[in-house]
PDB file of C-alpha atoms and ligand atoms in Angstrom:
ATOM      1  CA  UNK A 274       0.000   0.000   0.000  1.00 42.00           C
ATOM      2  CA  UNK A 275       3.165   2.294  -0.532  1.00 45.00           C
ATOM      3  CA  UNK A 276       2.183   4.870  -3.236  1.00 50.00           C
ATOM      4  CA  UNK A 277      -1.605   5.056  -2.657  1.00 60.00           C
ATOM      5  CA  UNK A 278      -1.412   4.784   1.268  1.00 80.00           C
ATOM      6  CA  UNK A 279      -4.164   6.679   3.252  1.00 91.00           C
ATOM      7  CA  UNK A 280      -3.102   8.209   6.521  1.00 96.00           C
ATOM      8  CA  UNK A 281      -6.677   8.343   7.896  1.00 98.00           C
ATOM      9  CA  UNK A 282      -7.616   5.534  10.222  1.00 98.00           C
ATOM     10  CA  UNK A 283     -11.238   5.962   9.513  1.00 98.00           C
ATOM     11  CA  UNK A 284     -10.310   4.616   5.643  1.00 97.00           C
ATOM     12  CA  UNK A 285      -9.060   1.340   6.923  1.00 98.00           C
ATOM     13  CA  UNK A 286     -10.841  -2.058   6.813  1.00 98.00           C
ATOM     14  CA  UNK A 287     -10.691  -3.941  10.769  1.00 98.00           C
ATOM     15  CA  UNK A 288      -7.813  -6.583   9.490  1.00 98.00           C
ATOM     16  CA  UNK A 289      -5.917  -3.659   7.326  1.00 98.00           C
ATOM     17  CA  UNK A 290      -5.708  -1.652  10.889  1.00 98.00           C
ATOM     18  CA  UNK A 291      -4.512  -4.760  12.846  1.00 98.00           C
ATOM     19  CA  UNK A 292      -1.773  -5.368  10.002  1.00 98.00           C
ATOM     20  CA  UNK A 293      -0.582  -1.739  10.497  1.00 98.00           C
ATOM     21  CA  UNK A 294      -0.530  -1.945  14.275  1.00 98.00           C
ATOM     22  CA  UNK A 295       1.666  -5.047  13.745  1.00 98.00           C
ATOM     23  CA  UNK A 296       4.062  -3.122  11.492  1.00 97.00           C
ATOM     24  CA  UNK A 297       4.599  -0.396  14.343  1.00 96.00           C
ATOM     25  CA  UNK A 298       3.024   2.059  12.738  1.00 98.00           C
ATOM     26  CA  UNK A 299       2.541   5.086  15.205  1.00 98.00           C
ATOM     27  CA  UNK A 300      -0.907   7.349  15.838  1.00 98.00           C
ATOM     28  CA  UNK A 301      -1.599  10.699  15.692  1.00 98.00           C
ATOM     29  CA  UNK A 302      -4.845  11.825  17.634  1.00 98.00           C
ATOM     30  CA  UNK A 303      -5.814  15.938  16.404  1.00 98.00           C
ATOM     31  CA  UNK A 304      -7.784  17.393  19.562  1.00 98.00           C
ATOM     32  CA  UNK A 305      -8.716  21.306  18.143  1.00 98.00           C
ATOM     33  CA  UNK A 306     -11.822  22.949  19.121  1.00 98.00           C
ATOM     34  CA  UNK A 307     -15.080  24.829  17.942  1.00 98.00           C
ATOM     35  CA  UNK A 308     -14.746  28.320  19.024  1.00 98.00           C
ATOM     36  CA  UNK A 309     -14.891  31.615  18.066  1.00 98.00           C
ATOM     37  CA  UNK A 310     -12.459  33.177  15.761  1.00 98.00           C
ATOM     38  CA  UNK A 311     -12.952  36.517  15.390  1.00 98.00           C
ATOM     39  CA  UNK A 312     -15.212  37.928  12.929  1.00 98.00           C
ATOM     40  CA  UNK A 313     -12.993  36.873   9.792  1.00 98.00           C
ATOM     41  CA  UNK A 314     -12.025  33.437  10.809  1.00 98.00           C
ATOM     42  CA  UNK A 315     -14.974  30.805  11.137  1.00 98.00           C
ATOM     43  CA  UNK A 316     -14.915  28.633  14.772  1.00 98.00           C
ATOM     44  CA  UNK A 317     -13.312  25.663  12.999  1.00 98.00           C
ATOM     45  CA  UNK A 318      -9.887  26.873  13.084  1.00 98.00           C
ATOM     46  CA  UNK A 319      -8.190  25.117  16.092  1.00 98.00           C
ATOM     47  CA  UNK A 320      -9.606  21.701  14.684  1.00 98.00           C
ATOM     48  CA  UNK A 321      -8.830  22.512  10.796  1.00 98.00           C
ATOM     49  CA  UNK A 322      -5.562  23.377  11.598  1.00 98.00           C
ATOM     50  CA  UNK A 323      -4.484  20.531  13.597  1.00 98.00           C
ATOM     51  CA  UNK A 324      -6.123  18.130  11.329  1.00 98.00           C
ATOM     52  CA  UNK A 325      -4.211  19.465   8.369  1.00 98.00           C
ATOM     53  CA  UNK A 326      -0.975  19.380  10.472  1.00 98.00           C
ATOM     54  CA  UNK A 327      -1.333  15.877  11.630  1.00 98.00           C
ATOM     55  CA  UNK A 328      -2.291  14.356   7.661  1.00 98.00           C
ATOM     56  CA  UNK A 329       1.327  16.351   6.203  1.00 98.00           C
ATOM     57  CA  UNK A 330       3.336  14.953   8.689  1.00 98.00           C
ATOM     58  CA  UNK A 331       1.825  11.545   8.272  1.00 98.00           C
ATOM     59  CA  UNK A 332       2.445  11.809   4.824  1.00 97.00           C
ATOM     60  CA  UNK A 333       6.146  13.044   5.171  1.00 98.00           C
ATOM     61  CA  UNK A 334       7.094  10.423   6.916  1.00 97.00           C
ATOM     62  CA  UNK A 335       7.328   7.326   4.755  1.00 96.00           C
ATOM     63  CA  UNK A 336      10.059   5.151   6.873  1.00 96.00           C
ATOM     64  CA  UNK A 337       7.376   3.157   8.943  1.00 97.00           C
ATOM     65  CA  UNK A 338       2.720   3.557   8.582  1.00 97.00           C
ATOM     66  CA  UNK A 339       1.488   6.624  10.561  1.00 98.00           C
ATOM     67  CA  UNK A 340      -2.168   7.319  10.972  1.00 98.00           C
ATOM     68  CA  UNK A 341      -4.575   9.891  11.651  1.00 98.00           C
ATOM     69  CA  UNK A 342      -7.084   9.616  13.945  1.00 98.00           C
ATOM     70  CA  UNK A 343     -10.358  11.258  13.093  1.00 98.00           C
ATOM     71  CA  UNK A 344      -9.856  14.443  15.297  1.00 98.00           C
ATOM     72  CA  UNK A 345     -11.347  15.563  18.407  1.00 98.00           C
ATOM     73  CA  UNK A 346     -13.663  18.569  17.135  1.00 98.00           C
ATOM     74  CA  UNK A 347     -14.496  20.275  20.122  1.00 98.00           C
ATOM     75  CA  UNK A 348     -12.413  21.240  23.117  1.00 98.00           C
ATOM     76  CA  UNK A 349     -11.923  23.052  26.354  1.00 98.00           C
ATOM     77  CA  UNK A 350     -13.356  26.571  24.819  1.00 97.00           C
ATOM     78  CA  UNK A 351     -15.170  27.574  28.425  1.00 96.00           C
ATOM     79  CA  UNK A 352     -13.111  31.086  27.992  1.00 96.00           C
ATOM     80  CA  UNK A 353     -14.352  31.552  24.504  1.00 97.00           C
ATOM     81  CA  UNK A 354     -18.747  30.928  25.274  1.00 97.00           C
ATOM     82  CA  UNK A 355     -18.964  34.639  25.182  1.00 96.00           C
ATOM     83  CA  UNK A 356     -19.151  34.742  21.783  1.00 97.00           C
ATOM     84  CA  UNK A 357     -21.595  32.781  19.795  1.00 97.00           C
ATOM     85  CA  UNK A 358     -20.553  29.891  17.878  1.00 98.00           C
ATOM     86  CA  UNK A 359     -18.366  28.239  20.596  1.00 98.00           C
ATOM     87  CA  UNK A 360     -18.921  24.633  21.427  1.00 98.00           C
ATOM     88  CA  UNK A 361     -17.065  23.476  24.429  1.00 98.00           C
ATOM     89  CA  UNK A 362     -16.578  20.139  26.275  1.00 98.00           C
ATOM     90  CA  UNK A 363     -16.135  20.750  30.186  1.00 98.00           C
ATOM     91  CA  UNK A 364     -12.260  19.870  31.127  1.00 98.00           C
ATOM     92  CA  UNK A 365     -13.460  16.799  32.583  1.00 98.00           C
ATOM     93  CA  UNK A 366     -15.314  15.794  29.493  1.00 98.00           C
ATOM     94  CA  UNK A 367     -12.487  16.451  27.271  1.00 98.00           C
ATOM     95  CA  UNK A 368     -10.250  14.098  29.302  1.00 98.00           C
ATOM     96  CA  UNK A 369     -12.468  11.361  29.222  1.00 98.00           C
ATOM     97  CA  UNK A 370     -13.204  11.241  25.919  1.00 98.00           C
ATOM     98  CA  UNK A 371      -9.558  11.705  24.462  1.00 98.00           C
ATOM     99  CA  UNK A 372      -8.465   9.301  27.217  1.00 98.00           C
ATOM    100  CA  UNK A 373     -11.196   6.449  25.846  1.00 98.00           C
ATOM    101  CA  UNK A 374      -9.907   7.482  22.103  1.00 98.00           C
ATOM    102  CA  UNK A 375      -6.477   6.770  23.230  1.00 98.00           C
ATOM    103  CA  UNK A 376      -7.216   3.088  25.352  1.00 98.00           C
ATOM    104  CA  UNK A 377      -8.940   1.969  22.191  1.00 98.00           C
ATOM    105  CA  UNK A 378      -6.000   2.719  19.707  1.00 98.00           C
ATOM    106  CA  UNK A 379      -3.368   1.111  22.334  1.00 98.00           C
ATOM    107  CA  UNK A 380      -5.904  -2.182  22.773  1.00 98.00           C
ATOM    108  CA  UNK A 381      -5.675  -2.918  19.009  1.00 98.00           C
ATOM    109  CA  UNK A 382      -1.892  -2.991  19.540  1.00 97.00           C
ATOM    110  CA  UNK A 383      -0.866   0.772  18.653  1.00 98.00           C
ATOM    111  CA  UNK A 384       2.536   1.370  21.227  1.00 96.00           C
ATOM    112  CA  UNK A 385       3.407   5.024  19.598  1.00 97.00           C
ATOM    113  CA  UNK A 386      -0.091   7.531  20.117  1.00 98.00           C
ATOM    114  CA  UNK A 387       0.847  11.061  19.873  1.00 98.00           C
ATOM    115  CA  UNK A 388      -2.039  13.431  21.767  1.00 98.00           C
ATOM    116  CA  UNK A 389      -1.428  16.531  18.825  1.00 98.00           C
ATOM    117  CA  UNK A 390      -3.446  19.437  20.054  1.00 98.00           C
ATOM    118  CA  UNK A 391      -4.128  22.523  17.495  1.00 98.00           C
ATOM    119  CA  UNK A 392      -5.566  24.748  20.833  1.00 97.00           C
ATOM    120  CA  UNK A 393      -4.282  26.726  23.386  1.00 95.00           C
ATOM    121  CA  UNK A 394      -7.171  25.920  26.065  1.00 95.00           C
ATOM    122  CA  UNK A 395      -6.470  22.262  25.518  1.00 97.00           C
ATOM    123  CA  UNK A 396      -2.907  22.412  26.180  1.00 96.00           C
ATOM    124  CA  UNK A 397      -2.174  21.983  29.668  1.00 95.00           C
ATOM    125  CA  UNK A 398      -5.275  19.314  29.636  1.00 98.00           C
ATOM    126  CA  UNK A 399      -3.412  17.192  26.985  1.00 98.00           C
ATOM    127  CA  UNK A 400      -0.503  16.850  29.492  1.00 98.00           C
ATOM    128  CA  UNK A 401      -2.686  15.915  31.773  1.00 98.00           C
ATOM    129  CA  UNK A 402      -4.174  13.055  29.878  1.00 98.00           C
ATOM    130  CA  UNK A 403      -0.847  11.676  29.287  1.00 98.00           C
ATOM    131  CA  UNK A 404      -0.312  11.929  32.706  1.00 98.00           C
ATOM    132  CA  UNK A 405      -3.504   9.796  33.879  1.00 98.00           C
ATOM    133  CA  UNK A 406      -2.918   7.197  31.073  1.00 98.00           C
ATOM    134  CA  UNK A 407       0.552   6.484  32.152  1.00 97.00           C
ATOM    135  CA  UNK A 408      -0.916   5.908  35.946  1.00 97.00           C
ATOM    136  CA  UNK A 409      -3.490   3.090  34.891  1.00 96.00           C
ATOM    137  CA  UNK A 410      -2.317  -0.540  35.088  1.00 95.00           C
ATOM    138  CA  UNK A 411      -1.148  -1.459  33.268  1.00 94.00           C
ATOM    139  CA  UNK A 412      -0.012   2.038  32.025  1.00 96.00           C
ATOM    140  CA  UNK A 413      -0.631   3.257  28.688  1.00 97.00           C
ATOM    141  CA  UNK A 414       2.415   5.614  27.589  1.00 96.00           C
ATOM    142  CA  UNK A 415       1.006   8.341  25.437  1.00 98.00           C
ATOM    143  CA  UNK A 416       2.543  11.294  23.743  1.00 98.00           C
ATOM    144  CA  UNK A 417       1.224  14.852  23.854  1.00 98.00           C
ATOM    145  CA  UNK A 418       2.160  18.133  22.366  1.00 98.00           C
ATOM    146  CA  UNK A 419       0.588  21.357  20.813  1.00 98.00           C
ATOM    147  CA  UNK A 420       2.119  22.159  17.049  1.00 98.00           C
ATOM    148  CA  UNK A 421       2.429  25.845  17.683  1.00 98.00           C
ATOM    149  CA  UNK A 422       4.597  25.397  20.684  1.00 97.00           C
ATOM    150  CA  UNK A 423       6.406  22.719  18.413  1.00 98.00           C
ATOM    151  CA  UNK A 424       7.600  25.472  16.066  1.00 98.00           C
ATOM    152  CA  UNK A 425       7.831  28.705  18.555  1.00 97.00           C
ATOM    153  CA  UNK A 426      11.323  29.132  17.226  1.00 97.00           C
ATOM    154  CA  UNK A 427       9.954  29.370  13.736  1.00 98.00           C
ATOM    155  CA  UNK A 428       7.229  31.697  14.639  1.00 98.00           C
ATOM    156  CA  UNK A 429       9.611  34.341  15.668  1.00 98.00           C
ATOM    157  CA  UNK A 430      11.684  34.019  12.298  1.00 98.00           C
ATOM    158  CA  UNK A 431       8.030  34.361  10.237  1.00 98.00           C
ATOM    159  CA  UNK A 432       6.069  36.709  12.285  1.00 98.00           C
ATOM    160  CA  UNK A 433       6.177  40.128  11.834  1.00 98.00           C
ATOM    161  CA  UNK A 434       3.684  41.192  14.218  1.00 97.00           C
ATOM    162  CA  UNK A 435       4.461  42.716  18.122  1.00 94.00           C
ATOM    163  CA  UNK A 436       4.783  40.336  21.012  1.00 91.00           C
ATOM    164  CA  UNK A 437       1.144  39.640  21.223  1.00 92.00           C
ATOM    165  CA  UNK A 438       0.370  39.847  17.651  1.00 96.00           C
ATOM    166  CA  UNK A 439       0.594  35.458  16.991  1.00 96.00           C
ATOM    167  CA  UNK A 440      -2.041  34.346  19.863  1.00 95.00           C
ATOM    168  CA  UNK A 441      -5.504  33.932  18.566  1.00 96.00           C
ATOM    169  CA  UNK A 442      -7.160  34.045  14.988  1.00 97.00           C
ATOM    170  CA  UNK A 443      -3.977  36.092  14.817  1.00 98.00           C
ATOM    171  CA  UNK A 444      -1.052  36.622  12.318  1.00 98.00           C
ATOM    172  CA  UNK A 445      -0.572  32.899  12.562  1.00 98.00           C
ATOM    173  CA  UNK A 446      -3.976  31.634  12.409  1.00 98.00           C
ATOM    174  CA  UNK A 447      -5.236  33.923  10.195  1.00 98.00           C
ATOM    175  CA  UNK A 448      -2.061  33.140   7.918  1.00 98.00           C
ATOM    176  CA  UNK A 449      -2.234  29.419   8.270  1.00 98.00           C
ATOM    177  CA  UNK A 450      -6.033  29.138   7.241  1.00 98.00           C
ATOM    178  CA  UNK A 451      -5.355  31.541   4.161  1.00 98.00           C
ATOM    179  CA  UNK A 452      -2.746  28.586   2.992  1.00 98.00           C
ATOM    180  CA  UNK A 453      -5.161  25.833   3.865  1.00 98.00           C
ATOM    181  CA  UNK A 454      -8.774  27.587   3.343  1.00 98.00           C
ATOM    182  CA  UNK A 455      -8.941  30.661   1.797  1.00 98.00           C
ATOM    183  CA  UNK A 456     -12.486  30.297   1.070  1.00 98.00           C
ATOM    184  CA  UNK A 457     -13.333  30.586   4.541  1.00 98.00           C
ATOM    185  CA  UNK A 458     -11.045  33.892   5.402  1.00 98.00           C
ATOM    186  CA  UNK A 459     -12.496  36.769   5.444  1.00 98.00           C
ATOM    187  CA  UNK A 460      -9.753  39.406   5.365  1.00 97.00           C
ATOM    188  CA  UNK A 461     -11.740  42.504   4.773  1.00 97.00           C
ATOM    189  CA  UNK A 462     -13.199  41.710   8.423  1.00 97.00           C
ATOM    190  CA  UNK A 463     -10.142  41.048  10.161  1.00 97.00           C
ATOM    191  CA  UNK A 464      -9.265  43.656  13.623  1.00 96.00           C
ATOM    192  CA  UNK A 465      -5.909  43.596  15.043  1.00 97.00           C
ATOM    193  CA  UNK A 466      -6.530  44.037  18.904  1.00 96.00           C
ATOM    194  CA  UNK A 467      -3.216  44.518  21.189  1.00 93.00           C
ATOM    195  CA  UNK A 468      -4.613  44.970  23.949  1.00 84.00           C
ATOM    196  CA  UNK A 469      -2.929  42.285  26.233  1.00 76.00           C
ATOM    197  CA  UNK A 470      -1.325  40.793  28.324  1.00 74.00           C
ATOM    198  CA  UNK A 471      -1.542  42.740  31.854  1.00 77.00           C
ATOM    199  CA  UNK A 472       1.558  40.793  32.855  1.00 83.00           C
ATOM    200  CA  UNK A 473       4.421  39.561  30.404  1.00 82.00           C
ATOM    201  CA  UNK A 474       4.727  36.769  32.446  1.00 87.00           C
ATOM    202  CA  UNK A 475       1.507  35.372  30.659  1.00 87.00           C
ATOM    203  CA  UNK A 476       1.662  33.243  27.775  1.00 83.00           C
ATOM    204  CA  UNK A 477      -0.035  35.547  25.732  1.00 86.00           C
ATOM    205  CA  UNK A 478       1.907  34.912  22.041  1.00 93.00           C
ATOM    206  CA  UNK A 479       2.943  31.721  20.457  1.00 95.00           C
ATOM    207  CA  UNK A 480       6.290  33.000  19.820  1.00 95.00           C
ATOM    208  CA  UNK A 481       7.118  33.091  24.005  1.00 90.00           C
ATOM    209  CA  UNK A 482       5.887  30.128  26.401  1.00 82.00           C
ATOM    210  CA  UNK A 483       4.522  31.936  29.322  1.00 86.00           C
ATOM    211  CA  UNK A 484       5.634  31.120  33.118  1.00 90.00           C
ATOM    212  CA  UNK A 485       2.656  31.936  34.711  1.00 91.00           C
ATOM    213  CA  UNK A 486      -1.139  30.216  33.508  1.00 88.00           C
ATOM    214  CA  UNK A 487      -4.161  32.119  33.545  1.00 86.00           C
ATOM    215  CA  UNK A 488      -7.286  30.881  31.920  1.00 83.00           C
ATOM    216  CA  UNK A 489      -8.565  34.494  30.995  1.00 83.00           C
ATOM    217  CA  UNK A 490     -12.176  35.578  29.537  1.00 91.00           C
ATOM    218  CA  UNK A 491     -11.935  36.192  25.741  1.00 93.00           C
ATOM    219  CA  UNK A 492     -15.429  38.475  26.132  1.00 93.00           C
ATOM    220  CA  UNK A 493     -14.231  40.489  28.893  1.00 92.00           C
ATOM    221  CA  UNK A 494     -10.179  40.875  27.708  1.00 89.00           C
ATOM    222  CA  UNK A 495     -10.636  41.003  24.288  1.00 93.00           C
ATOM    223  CA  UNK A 496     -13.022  43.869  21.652  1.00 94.00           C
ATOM    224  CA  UNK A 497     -14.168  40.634  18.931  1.00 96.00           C
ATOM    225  CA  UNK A 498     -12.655  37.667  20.166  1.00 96.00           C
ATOM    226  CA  UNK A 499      -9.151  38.647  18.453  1.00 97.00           C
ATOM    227  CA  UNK A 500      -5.764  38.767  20.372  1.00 95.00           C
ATOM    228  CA  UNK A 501      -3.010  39.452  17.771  1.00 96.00           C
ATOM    229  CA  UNK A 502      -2.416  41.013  14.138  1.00 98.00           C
ATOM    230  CA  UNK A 503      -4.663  38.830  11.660  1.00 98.00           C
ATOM    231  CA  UNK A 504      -3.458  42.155   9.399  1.00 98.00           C
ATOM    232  CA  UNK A 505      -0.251  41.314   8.774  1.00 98.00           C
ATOM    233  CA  UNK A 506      -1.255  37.466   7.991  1.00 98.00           C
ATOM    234  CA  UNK A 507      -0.522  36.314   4.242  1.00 98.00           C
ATOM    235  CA  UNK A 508      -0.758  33.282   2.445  1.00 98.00           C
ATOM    236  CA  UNK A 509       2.840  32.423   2.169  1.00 98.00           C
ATOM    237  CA  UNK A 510       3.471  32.933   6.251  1.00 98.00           C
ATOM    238  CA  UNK A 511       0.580  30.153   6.224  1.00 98.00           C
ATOM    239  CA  UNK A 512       3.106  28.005   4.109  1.00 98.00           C
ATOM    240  CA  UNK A 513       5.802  28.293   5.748  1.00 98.00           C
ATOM    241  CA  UNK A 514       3.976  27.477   9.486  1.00 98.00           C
ATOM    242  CA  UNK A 515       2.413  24.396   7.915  1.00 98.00           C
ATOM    243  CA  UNK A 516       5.911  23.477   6.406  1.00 98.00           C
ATOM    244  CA  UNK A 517       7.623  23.951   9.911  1.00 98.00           C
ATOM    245  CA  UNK A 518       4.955  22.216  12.027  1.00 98.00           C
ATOM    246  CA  UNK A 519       5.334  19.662   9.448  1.00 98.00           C
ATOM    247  CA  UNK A 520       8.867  18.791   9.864  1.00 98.00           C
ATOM    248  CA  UNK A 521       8.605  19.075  13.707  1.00 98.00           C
ATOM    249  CA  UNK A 522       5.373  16.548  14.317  1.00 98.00           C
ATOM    250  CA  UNK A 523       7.483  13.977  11.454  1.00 98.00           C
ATOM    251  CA  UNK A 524      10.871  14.922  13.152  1.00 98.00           C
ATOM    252  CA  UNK A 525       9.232  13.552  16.348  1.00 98.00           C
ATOM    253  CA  UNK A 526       7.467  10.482  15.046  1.00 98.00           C
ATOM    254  CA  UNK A 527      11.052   9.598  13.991  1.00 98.00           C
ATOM    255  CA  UNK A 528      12.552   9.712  17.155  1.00 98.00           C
ATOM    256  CA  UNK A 529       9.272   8.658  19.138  1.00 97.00           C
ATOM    257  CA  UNK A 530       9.091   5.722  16.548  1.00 96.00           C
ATOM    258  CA  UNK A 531      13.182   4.624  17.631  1.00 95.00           C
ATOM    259  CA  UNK A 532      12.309   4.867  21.229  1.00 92.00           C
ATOM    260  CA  UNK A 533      11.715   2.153  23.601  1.00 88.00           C
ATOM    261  CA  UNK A 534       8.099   1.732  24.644  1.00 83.00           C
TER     262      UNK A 534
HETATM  263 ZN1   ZN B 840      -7.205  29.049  17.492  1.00 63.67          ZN
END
């Protein structure tokens, strides 16, 4: 199945799954969300994005089978309900259901899972998931990470914005879905708002991890659900962020993939 191969796992037939988990081949799970974007991005951006990411590096890796989970639509968005549109799972329902998605894929014999989150509210819950999996007996080891904080370090070479300008349906977002769905960005809409943070010890921009978490109120800290520059996004910045969280998600399959488990 070389040329033609299909990195979804929903494509698969049961006994063409159970052959792949035999060959090693390693998991991706997306977890995004449904929530509000701003009034040029639609509330399918966390999940778009993060699906996208995970079926490139699938497909750039072609030493050993990777899959694609069908991804996790909604996620922990409880910061975002101000705004219509939003769909969010409570933190505890989040962990459940990525945790059952997870003990399924390792009962069929998957060993390498990789948790790939595509939202910012999910983030520290992803960890957390890991965490709990790894503390069952018998433990399931999991992987978890969130692409933008894969490719920080690329983010500052692309973005052209202020520190605050790449944090949400932002330079990066905004730039990202113009190279995946320009059909769906609405440009002409798009309202930089720089307001934030309060305290730079927030994680309030992709570019710089924060050292203090604070699960803030997009209504009350934000004018229309924007925290960056979506005016300085283009189409090629959107190219070169999927290129770079391509390489990094495939660059850690590899290792993950020569790693004990
Ligand atoms: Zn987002």
């Amino acid at each position: 199945m070389a040329e033609t191969r299909s990195a979804l796992w929903q494509d698969y037939t049961w006994p063409e799954l159970q052959a792949l988990a035999e060959a090693g081949a390693a998991v991706i799970v997306p977890v995004g969300a449904i929530e509000q974007h701003g009034p040029h991005l639609p509330v399918s951006v966390d999940s778009t994005c993060v699906y996208e990411v995970a079926r490139h590096a699938a497909q750039a890796v072609t030493e050993f089978p990777v899959l694609v989970a069908p991804p996790v639509w909604w996620g922990v968005s409880p910061h975002h309900m101000g705004f219509a549109g939003t769909i969010t799972l409570s933190t505890d329902t989040f962990i459940a259901v990525v945790s059952d998605i997870c003990r399924s894929i390792g009962q069929h014999g998957f060993r390498r899972i990789l948790i790939l989150n595509g939202h910012g509210g999910n983030a520290s819950v992803v960890n957390v998931i890991a965490q709990r999996l790894s503390e069952q007996k018998p433990p399931l080891w999991v992987a978890a990470a969130t692409y933008f904080t894969m490719i920080a370090q690329d983010l500052q070479a692309i973005g052209e914005s202020d520190f605050g300008g790449m944090s949400h349906a932002c330079e990066m977002e905004t730039s990202l879905m113009l190279a995946l769905r320009p059909d769906l960005v609405h440009l002409d809409r798009a309202e930089d708002d720089m307001r934030g943070p309060w305290t730079s010890f927030f994680g309030w921009d992709m570019r710089v991890g924060g050292t203090v978490y604070y699960a803030y109120d997009m209504k009350r800290d934000t004018n229309q659900g924007v925290i960056g520059a979506p005016s300085l996004a283009t189409t090629e910045k959107g190219q070169r962020i999927l290129a770079a969280a391509t390489t990094h998600v495939a660059s850690f399959l590899r290792e993950y993939q020569a790693m004990p488990v």
